[in-house]
C-alpha cells in the first residue's frame, strides 16, 4: 500500500523539557533581574513622590497655622485693655498656634495695624498679619542654604467692642 499524503511524519523533538542543571551552566542569565529592575525603578520613582507629598503636607500645615495664628492673635489683641498688653498677648497666641502645627515660631513674623491711633478705642479695627517661611523638610544645613518650600501669610481683622 502506498503511503498516503495524510500520514503523520515523525519529527524529532529538539526541545526537551527543562531539567535543572546541577552545575548551573545552562540557566537563563536574565533570571531574577525583574526584581532588581522593579526595586531600582521603585526607589527612583517613589522617593521623589514621597518627598513631594511630605513637602505639600508641610505647606498645608503651615497655611493652617498662619490662618489660625492670625485669627487668634486678632481676637486676643482686642480683648486686652491696652495696646502693649494686646501686642504681647498676640505674640503669645501666634507662638502657641504655630507650635500646635509643628511650625517653628522663629520663622514667623507678626504685624499689627490699627485703624485709629488708639488701638483699644471702641470701634477701632485691628488687623493682624502673620507671615511664615516654611523650610524644605529633611534638608541638612537648611538655615545656611536658605532653601524654603514657601512663604505663607494670613490676615485677620477684629473690631474692638463697645462693651468690655
PDB file of C-alpha atoms in Angstrom:
ATOM      1  CA  UNK A   1       0.000   0.000   0.000  1.00  0.00           C
ATOM      2  CA  UNK A   2       1.474   3.321  -0.976  1.00  0.00           C
ATOM      3  CA  UNK A   3       1.911   5.900   1.780  1.00  0.00           C
ATOM      4  CA  UNK A   4      -0.872   8.420   1.806  1.00  0.00           C
ATOM      5  CA  UNK A   5      -0.234  12.105   1.899  1.00  0.00           C
ATOM      6  CA  UNK A   6      -2.059  12.319   5.173  1.00  0.00           C
ATOM      7  CA  UNK A   7       0.259  10.172   7.176  1.00  0.00           C
ATOM      8  CA  UNK A   8       1.982  11.724  10.103  1.00  0.00           C
ATOM      9  CA  UNK A   9       5.668  12.087   9.717  1.00  0.00           C
ATOM     10  CA  UNK A  10       7.637  11.763  12.894  1.00  0.00           C
ATOM     11  CA  UNK A  11       9.725  14.868  13.597  1.00  0.00           C
ATOM     12  CA  UNK A  12      12.474  14.588  16.143  1.00  0.00           C
ATOM     13  CA  UNK A  13      11.812  16.662  19.280  1.00  0.00           C
ATOM     14  CA  UNK A  14      14.574  19.238  19.634  1.00  0.00           C
ATOM     15  CA  UNK A  15      13.080  20.878  22.703  1.00  0.00           C
ATOM     16  CA  UNK A  16      13.398  18.724  25.744  1.00  0.00           C
ATOM     17  CA  UNK A  17      11.670  19.528  28.994  1.00  0.00           C
ATOM     18  CA  UNK A  18      13.641  21.823  31.257  1.00  0.00           C
ATOM     19  CA  UNK A  19      15.751  19.728  33.554  1.00  0.00           C
ATOM     20  CA  UNK A  20      17.658  21.578  36.265  1.00  0.00           C
ATOM     21  CA  UNK A  21      21.365  21.595  35.599  1.00  0.00           C
ATOM     22  CA  UNK A  22      23.274  20.776  38.797  1.00  0.00           C
ATOM     23  CA  UNK A  23      26.306  22.898  37.885  1.00  0.00           C
ATOM     24  CA  UNK A  24      24.173  25.923  36.769  1.00  0.00           C
ATOM     25  CA  UNK A  25      25.788  26.184  33.341  1.00  0.00           C
ATOM     26  CA  UNK A  26      22.537  26.063  31.405  1.00  0.00           C
ATOM     27  CA  UNK A  27      20.433  28.572  33.440  1.00  0.00           C
ATOM     28  CA  UNK A  28      18.985  31.760  31.997  1.00  0.00           C
ATOM     29  CA  UNK A  29      21.232  34.781  32.733  1.00  0.00           C
ATOM     30  CA  UNK A  30      18.187  37.088  32.870  1.00  0.00           C
ATOM     31  CA  UNK A  31      16.518  35.127  35.650  1.00  0.00           C
ATOM     32  CA  UNK A  32      15.857  37.310  38.728  1.00  0.00           C
ATOM     33  CA  UNK A  33      16.560  40.614  37.007  1.00  0.00           C
ATOM     34  CA  UNK A  34      12.893  41.687  37.176  1.00  0.00           C
ATOM     35  CA  UNK A  35      13.157  42.011  40.945  1.00  0.00           C
ATOM     36  CA  UNK A  36      16.270  44.144  40.636  1.00  0.00           C
ATOM     37  CA  UNK A  37      14.693  46.343  37.961  1.00  0.00           C
ATOM     38  CA  UNK A  38      11.490  46.752  39.966  1.00  0.00           C
ATOM     39  CA  UNK A  39      13.391  47.690  43.126  1.00  0.00           C
ATOM     40  CA  UNK A  40      15.583  50.184  41.282  1.00  0.00           C
ATOM     41  CA  UNK A  41      12.664  51.822  39.464  1.00  0.00           C
ATOM     42  CA  UNK A  42      10.501  51.864  42.585  1.00  0.00           C
ATOM     43  CA  UNK A  43      13.199  53.697  44.519  1.00  0.00           C
ATOM     44  CA  UNK A  44      13.925  56.014  41.628  1.00  0.00           C
ATOM     45  CA  UNK A  45      10.285  56.990  41.179  1.00  0.00           C
ATOM     46  CA  UNK A  46       8.814  56.683  44.665  1.00  0.00           C
ATOM     47  CA  UNK A  47      11.380  58.655  46.670  1.00  0.00           C
ATOM     48  CA  UNK A  48      10.668  61.954  44.857  1.00  0.00           C
ATOM     49  CA  UNK A  49       6.913  61.355  45.011  1.00  0.00           C
ATOM     50  CA  UNK A  50       7.019  60.702  48.762  1.00  0.00           C
ATOM     51  CA  UNK A  51       9.214  63.772  49.307  1.00  0.00           C
ATOM     52  CA  UNK A  52       6.777  65.878  47.271  1.00  0.00           C
ATOM     53  CA  UNK A  53       3.841  64.648  49.374  1.00  0.00           C
ATOM     54  CA  UNK A  54       5.709  65.420  52.612  1.00  0.00           C
ATOM     55  CA  UNK A  55       6.544  68.929  51.353  1.00  0.00           C
ATOM     56  CA  UNK A  56       2.912  69.545  50.411  1.00  0.00           C
ATOM     57  CA  UNK A  57       1.903  68.390  53.888  1.00  0.00           C
ATOM     58  CA  UNK A  58       4.323  70.883  55.443  1.00  0.00           C
ATOM     59  CA  UNK A  59       2.893  73.684  53.291  1.00  0.00           C
ATOM     60  CA  UNK A  60      -0.682  72.721  54.130  1.00  0.00           C
ATOM     61  CA  UNK A  61       0.119  72.581  57.842  1.00  0.00           C
ATOM     62  CA  UNK A  62       1.828  75.953  57.566  1.00  0.00           C
ATOM     63  CA  UNK A  63      -1.190  77.503  55.871  1.00  0.00           C
ATOM     64  CA  UNK A  64      -3.473  76.209  58.625  1.00  0.00           C
ATOM     65  CA  UNK A  65      -1.010  77.512  61.208  1.00  0.00           C
ATOM     66  CA  UNK A  66      -0.836  81.084  59.857  1.00  0.00           C
ATOM     67  CA  UNK A  67      -4.603  81.290  59.372  1.00  0.00           C
ATOM     68  CA  UNK A  68      -5.256  80.136  62.940  1.00  0.00           C
ATOM     69  CA  UNK A  69      -2.456  82.277  64.354  1.00  0.00           C
ATOM     70  CA  UNK A  70      -3.698  85.455  62.673  1.00  0.00           C
ATOM     71  CA  UNK A  71      -7.284  84.837  63.779  1.00  0.00           C
ATOM     72  CA  UNK A  72      -6.359  84.105  67.385  1.00  0.00           C
ATOM     73  CA  UNK A  73      -3.885  86.978  67.590  1.00  0.00           C
ATOM     74  CA  UNK A  74      -6.519  89.472  66.431  1.00  0.00           C
ATOM     75  CA  UNK A  75      -9.065  88.113  68.897  1.00  0.00           C
ATOM     76  CA  UNK A  76      -6.754  88.264  71.918  1.00  0.00           C
ATOM     77  CA  UNK A  77      -5.458  91.714  70.916  1.00  0.00           C
ATOM     78  CA  UNK A  78      -8.919  93.322  71.035  1.00  0.00           C
ATOM     79  CA  UNK A  79      -9.690  91.612  74.359  1.00  0.00           C
ATOM     80  CA  UNK A  80      -6.814  93.413  76.157  1.00  0.00           C
ATOM     81  CA  UNK A  81      -7.119  96.730  77.968  1.00  0.00           C
ATOM     82  CA  UNK A  82      -4.092  98.475  76.396  1.00  0.00           C
ATOM     83  CA  UNK A  83      -2.055  98.183  73.187  1.00  0.00           C
ATOM     84  CA  UNK A  84       1.115  96.907  74.899  1.00  0.00           C
ATOM     85  CA  UNK A  85      -0.708  94.047  76.566  1.00  0.00           C
ATOM     86  CA  UNK A  86      -2.526  93.378  73.291  1.00  0.00           C
ATOM     87  CA  UNK A  87       0.723  93.025  71.330  1.00  0.00           C
ATOM     88  CA  UNK A  88       2.207  90.720  73.981  1.00  0.00           C
ATOM     89  CA  UNK A  89      -0.933  88.556  74.026  1.00  0.00           C
ATOM     90  CA  UNK A  90      -0.988  88.454  70.215  1.00  0.00           C
ATOM     91  CA  UNK A  91       2.648  87.315  70.054  1.00  0.00           C
ATOM     92  CA  UNK A  92       1.959  84.594  72.600  1.00  0.00           C
ATOM     93  CA  UNK A  93      -1.129  83.456  70.647  1.00  0.00           C
ATOM     94  CA  UNK A  94       0.919  83.264  67.433  1.00  0.00           C
ATOM     95  CA  UNK A  95       3.625  81.178  69.114  1.00  0.00           C
ATOM     96  CA  UNK A  96       1.037  78.824  70.580  1.00  0.00           C
ATOM     97  CA  UNK A  97      -0.832  78.395  67.269  1.00  0.00           C
ATOM     98  CA  UNK A  98       2.389  77.719  65.353  1.00  0.00           C
ATOM     99  CA  UNK A  99       3.521  75.200  67.972  1.00  0.00           C
ATOM    100  CA  UNK A 100       0.202  73.354  67.606  1.00  0.00           C
ATOM    101  CA  UNK A 101       1.014  72.736  63.930  1.00  0.00           C
ATOM    102  CA  UNK A 102       4.684  71.921  64.491  1.00  0.00           C
ATOM    103  CA  UNK A 103       5.991  75.090  62.856  1.00  0.00           C
ATOM    104  CA  UNK A 104       8.961  76.909  64.437  1.00  0.00           C
ATOM    105  CA  UNK A 105       7.962  80.310  65.837  1.00  0.00           C
ATOM    106  CA  UNK A 106      11.306  81.766  64.738  1.00  0.00           C
ATOM    107  CA  UNK A 107      10.192  81.508  61.095  1.00  0.00           C
ATOM    108  CA  UNK A 108       7.151  83.723  61.675  1.00  0.00           C
ATOM    109  CA  UNK A 109       6.636  87.476  61.849  1.00  0.00           C
ATOM    110  CA  UNK A 110       3.705  89.354  63.308  1.00  0.00           C
ATOM    111  CA  UNK A 111       2.456  92.730  62.128  1.00  0.00           C
ATOM    112  CA  UNK A 112      -0.356  94.664  63.797  1.00  0.00           C
ATOM    113  CA  UNK A 113      -2.121  97.680  62.264  1.00  0.00           C
ATOM    114  CA  UNK A 114      -4.862  99.696  63.924  1.00  0.00           C
ATOM    115  CA  UNK A 115      -7.433 101.875  62.132  1.00  0.00           C
ATOM    116  CA  UNK A 116      -7.223 104.605  64.784  1.00  0.00           C
ATOM    117  CA  UNK A 117      -4.301 105.949  66.845  1.00  0.00           C
ATOM    118  CA  UNK A 118      -5.762 104.322  69.970  1.00  0.00           C
ATOM    119  CA  UNK A 119      -5.894 100.608  69.197  1.00  0.00           C
ATOM    120  CA  UNK A 120      -8.145  99.858  72.163  1.00  0.00           C
ATOM    121  CA  UNK A 121     -10.789 102.512  71.436  1.00  0.00           C
ATOM    122  CA  UNK A 122     -14.288 101.174  70.846  1.00  0.00           C
ATOM    123  CA  UNK A 123     -14.961 100.596  67.144  1.00  0.00           C
ATOM    124  CA  UNK A 124     -11.285 100.535  66.190  1.00  0.00           C
ATOM    125  CA  UNK A 125     -10.344  97.837  63.670  1.00  0.00           C
ATOM    126  CA  UNK A 126      -7.233  95.821  64.491  1.00  0.00           C
ATOM    127  CA  UNK A 127      -5.638  93.963  61.573  1.00  0.00           C
ATOM    128  CA  UNK A 128      -3.077  91.276  62.319  1.00  0.00           C
ATOM    129  CA  UNK A 129      -0.874  89.769  59.608  1.00  0.00           C
ATOM    130  CA  UNK A 130       1.204  86.658  60.259  1.00  0.00           C
ATOM    131  CA  UNK A 131       3.912  85.649  57.777  1.00  0.00           C
ATOM    132  CA  UNK A 132       5.616  82.252  57.902  1.00  0.00           C
ATOM    133  CA  UNK A 133       8.531  80.795  55.989  1.00  0.00           C
ATOM    134  CA  UNK A 134       8.194  77.016  55.609  1.00  0.00           C
ATOM    135  CA  UNK A 135      11.572  75.265  55.199  1.00  0.00           C
ATOM    136  CA  UNK A 136      12.089  72.230  52.994  1.00  0.00           C
ATOM    137  CA  UNK A 137      11.822  69.056  55.081  1.00  0.00           C
ATOM    138  CA  UNK A 138      14.867  66.849  55.735  1.00  0.00           C
ATOM    139  CA  UNK A 139      17.392  69.319  54.307  1.00  0.00           C
ATOM    140  CA  UNK A 140      20.642  69.402  56.274  1.00  0.00           C
ATOM    141  CA  UNK A 141      22.049  72.876  56.855  1.00  0.00           C
ATOM    142  CA  UNK A 142      18.682  74.349  55.845  1.00  0.00           C
ATOM    143  CA  UNK A 143      19.295  77.662  57.582  1.00  0.00           C
ATOM    144  CA  UNK A 144      22.652  78.146  55.880  1.00  0.00           C
ATOM    145  CA  UNK A 145      21.365  77.155  52.443  1.00  0.00           C
ATOM    146  CA  UNK A 146      18.121  79.179  52.753  1.00  0.00           C
ATOM    147  CA  UNK A 147      16.066  76.557  50.909  1.00  0.00           C
ATOM    148  CA  UNK A 148      12.404  77.223  51.592  1.00  0.00           C
ATOM    149  CA  UNK A 149       9.314  75.361  50.459  1.00  0.00           C
ATOM    150  CA  UNK A 150       7.221  78.518  50.544  1.00  0.00           C
ATOM    151  CA  UNK A 151       6.303  81.812  52.146  1.00  0.00           C
ATOM    152  CA  UNK A 152       2.811  81.967  53.616  1.00  0.00           C
ATOM    153  CA  UNK A 153       0.802  84.808  55.095  1.00  0.00           C
ATOM    154  CA  UNK A 154      -2.632  85.289  56.599  1.00  0.00           C
ATOM    155  CA  UNK A 155      -4.519  88.371  57.743  1.00  0.00           C
ATOM    156  CA  UNK A 156      -7.356  88.716  60.244  1.00  0.00           C
ATOM    157  CA  UNK A 157      -9.276  91.786  61.358  1.00  0.00           C
ATOM    158  CA  UNK A 158     -11.271  92.261  64.558  1.00  0.00           C
ATOM    159  CA  UNK A 159     -13.264  95.246  65.759  1.00  0.00           C
ATOM    160  CA  UNK A 160     -12.771  96.425  69.335  1.00  0.00           C
ATOM    161  CA  UNK A 161     -16.119  96.018  71.059  1.00  0.00           C
ATOM    162  CA  UNK A 162     -18.066  98.782  72.643  1.00  0.00           C
ATOM    163  CA  UNK A 163     -18.518  96.925  75.912  1.00  0.00           C
ATOM    164  CA  UNK A 164     -15.836  95.029  77.811  1.00  0.00           C
TER     165      UNK A 164
END
